[in-house]
Short mmCIF file of C-alpha atoms in Angstrom, two decimals:
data_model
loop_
_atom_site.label_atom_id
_atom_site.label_comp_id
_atom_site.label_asym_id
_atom_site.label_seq_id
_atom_site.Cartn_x
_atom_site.Cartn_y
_atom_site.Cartn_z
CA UNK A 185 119.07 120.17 100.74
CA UNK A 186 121.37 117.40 102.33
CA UNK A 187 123.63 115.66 100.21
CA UNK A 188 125.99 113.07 100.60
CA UNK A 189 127.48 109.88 99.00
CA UNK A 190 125.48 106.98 101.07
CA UNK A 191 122.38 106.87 99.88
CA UNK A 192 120.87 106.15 102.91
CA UNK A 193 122.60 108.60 104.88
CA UNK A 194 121.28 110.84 102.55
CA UNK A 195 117.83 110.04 102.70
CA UNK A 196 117.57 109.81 106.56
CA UNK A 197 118.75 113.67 106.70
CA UNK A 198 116.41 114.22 103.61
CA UNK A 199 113.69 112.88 105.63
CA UNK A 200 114.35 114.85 108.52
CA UNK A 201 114.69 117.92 106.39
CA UNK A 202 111.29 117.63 104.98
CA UNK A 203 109.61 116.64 108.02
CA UNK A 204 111.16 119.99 109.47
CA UNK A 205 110.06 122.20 106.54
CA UNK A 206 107.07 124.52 107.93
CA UNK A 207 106.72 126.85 104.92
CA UNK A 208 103.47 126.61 103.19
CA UNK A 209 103.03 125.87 98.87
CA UNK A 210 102.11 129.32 98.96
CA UNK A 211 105.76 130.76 99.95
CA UNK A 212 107.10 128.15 97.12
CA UNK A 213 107.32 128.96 93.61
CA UNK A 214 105.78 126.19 91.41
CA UNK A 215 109.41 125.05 90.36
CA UNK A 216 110.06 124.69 94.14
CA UNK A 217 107.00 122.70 95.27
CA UNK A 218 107.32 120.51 92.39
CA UNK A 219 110.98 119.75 94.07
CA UNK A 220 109.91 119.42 97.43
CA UNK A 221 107.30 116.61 96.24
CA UNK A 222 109.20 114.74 94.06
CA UNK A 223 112.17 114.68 97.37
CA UNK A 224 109.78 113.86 100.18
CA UNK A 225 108.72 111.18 98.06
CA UNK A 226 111.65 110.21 97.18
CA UNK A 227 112.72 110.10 101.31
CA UNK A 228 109.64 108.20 101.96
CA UNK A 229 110.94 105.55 99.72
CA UNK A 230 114.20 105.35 100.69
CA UNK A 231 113.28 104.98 104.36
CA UNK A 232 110.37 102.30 104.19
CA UNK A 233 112.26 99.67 106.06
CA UNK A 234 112.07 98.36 109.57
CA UNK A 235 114.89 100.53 110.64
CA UNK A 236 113.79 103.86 109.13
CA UNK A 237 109.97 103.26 108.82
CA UNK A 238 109.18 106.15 111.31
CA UNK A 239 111.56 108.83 108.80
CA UNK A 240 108.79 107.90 105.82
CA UNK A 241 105.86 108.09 108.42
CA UNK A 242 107.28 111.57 109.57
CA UNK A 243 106.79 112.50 105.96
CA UNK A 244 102.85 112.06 106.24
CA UNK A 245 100.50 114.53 107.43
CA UNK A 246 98.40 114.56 110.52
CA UNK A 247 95.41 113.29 108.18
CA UNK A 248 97.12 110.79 106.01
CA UNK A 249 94.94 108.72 104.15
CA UNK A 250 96.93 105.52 103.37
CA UNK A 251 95.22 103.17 100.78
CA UNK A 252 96.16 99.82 98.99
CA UNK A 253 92.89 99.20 96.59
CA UNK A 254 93.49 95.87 95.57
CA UNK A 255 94.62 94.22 99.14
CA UNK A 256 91.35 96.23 100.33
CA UNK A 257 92.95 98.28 103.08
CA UNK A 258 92.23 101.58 104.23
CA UNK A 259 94.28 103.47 107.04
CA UNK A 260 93.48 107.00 108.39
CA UNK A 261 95.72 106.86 111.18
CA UNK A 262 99.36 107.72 111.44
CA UNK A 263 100.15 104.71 113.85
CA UNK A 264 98.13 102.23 111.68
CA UNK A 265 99.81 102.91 109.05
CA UNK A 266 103.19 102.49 110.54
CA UNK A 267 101.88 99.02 111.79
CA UNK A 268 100.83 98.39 108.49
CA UNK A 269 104.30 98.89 106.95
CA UNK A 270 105.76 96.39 109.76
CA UNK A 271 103.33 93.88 108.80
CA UNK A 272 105.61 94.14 104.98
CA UNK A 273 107.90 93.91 106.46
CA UNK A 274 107.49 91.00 108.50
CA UNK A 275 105.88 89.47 104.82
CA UNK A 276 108.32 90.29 102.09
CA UNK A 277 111.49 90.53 101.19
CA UNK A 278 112.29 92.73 98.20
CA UNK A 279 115.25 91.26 96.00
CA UNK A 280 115.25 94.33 93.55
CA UNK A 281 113.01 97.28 92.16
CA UNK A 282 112.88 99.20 88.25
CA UNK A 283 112.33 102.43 88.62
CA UNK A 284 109.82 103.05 85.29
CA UNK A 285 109.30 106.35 85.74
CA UNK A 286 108.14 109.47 88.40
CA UNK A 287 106.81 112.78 87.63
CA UNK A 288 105.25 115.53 89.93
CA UNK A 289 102.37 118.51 89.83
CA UNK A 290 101.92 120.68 92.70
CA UNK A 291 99.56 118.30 94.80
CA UNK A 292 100.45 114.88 93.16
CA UNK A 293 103.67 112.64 92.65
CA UNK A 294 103.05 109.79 90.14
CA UNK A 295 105.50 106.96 90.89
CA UNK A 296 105.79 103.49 88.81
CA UNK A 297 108.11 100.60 89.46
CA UNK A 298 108.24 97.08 89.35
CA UNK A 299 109.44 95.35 92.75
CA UNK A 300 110.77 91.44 92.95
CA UNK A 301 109.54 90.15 96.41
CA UNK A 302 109.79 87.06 98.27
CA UNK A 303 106.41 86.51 100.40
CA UNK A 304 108.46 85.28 104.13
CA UNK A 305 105.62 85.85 106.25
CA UNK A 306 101.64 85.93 106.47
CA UNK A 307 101.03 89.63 108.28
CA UNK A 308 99.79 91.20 104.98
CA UNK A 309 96.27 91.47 104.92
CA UNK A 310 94.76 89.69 102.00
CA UNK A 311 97.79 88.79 100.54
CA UNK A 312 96.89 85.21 98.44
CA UNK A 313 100.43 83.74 97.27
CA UNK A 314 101.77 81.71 100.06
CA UNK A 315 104.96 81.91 102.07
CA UNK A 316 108.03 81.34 99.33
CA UNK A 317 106.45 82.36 96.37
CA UNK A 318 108.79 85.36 94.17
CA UNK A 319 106.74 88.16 92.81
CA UNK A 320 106.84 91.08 90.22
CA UNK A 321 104.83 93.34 92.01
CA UNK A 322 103.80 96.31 89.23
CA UNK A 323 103.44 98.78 91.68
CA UNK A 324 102.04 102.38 91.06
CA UNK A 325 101.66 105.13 93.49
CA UNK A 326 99.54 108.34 93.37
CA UNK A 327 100.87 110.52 95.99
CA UNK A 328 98.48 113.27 97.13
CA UNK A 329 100.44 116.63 98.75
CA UNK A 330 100.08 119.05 100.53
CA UNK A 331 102.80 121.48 102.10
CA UNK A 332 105.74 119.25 101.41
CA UNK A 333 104.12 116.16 103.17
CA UNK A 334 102.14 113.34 102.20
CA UNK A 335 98.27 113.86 102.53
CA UNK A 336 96.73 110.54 100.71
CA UNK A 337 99.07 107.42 99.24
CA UNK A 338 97.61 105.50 97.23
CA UNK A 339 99.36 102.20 96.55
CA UNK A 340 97.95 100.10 93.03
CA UNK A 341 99.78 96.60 93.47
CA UNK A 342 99.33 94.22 90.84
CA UNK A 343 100.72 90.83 92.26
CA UNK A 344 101.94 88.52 89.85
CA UNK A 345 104.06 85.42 90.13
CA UNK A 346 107.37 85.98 89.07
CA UNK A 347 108.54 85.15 85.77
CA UNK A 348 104.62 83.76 85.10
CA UNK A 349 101.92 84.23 82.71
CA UNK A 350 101.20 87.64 83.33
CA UNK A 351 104.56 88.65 83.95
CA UNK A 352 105.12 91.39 81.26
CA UNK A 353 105.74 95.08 81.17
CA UNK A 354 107.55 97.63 78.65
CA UNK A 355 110.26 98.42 80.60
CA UNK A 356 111.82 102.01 79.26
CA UNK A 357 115.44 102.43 78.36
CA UNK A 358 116.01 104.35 80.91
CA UNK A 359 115.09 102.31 83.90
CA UNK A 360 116.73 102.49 87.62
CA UNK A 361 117.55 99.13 88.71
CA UNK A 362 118.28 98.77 92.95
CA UNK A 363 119.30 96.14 94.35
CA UNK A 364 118.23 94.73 98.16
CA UNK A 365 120.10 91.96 100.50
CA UNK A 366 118.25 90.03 102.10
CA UNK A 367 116.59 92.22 104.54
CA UNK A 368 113.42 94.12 103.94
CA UNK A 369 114.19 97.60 102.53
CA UNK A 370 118.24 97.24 103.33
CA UNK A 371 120.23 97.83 100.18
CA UNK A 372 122.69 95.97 98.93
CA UNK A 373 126.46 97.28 99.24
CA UNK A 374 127.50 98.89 96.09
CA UNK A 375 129.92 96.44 94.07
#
């Protein structure tokens, strides 16, 4: 796999890597599908911004199932997705995420992380905190997969007004901390 020392770099040839990869789970070992999840996830990640949202889309399947349960949304459709992820974009600004933890099976990636947002816009569907307000969004993912790509994302966001009452999580030891600038999904230069 591609490695380099910008991160984003990185994860654009990542992305393009995966989206490449035609070989099946069945002409993987375990240890090596396990991988491939856990990195196309990662990718998809890494390139969910307005200038790289079409690298994470590549990482879908043909029959992507794209949910976010608590906003009520439902997308089945490659290109509604991808207009669903501009609509974020157009809505929040993220000012930092912790990494809590990520683990993988075969078919699934489990992902947890807290993200601090800005709401900047009003495109999100049945988002109710208005333009200006900071949020600790807890946000899990179950990540359903199949052949390297993502079949079914399923997005859990608990919205909570930063530093509020119900802002409050166990945050491990060990957790990633990444910076943003100002721009949806950029991040910020390295210190």
């Amino acid at each position: 796999m591609t490695q380099t020392t910008d991160p984003q770099v990185s994860a654009n040839a990542l992305a393009d890597e995966l989206a490449a990869d035609r070989r099946t789970d069945a002409e993987l070992t375990r240890e090596e599908v396990i991988a491939r999840n856990l990195a196309a996830v990662e990718a998809h990640f890494h390139n969910e911004n307005p200038d790289d949202v079409d690298k994470a889309i590549a990482l879908y399947t043909d029959d992507i199932t794209w949910e976010a349960p608590s906003r009520g949304m439902v997308y089945t459709d490659p290109a509604d997705v991808r207009a669903a992820y501009l609509d974020i974009f157009k809505t929040l600004v993220y000012d930092k995420t912790i990494a809590l933890r990520r683990f993988a099976t075969e078919q699934f990636v489990f992902d947890d992380q807290i993200a601090h947002v800005t709401v900047v816009g009003d495109k999100m569907p049945n988002l109710r905190f208005p333009i200006g307000t900071k949020l600790s969004v807890r946000l899990v993912h179950c990540f359903q997969m199949r052949d390297g790509k993502i079949a079914r994302e399923i997005a859990y966001e608990t919205w909570r007004e930063r530093d509020g009452v119900l802002d409050h999580d166990s945050i491990p030891d060990d957790a990633v901390v990444e910076l943003f600038d100002q721009t949806v999904g950029k991040h910020a230069p390295s210190a």
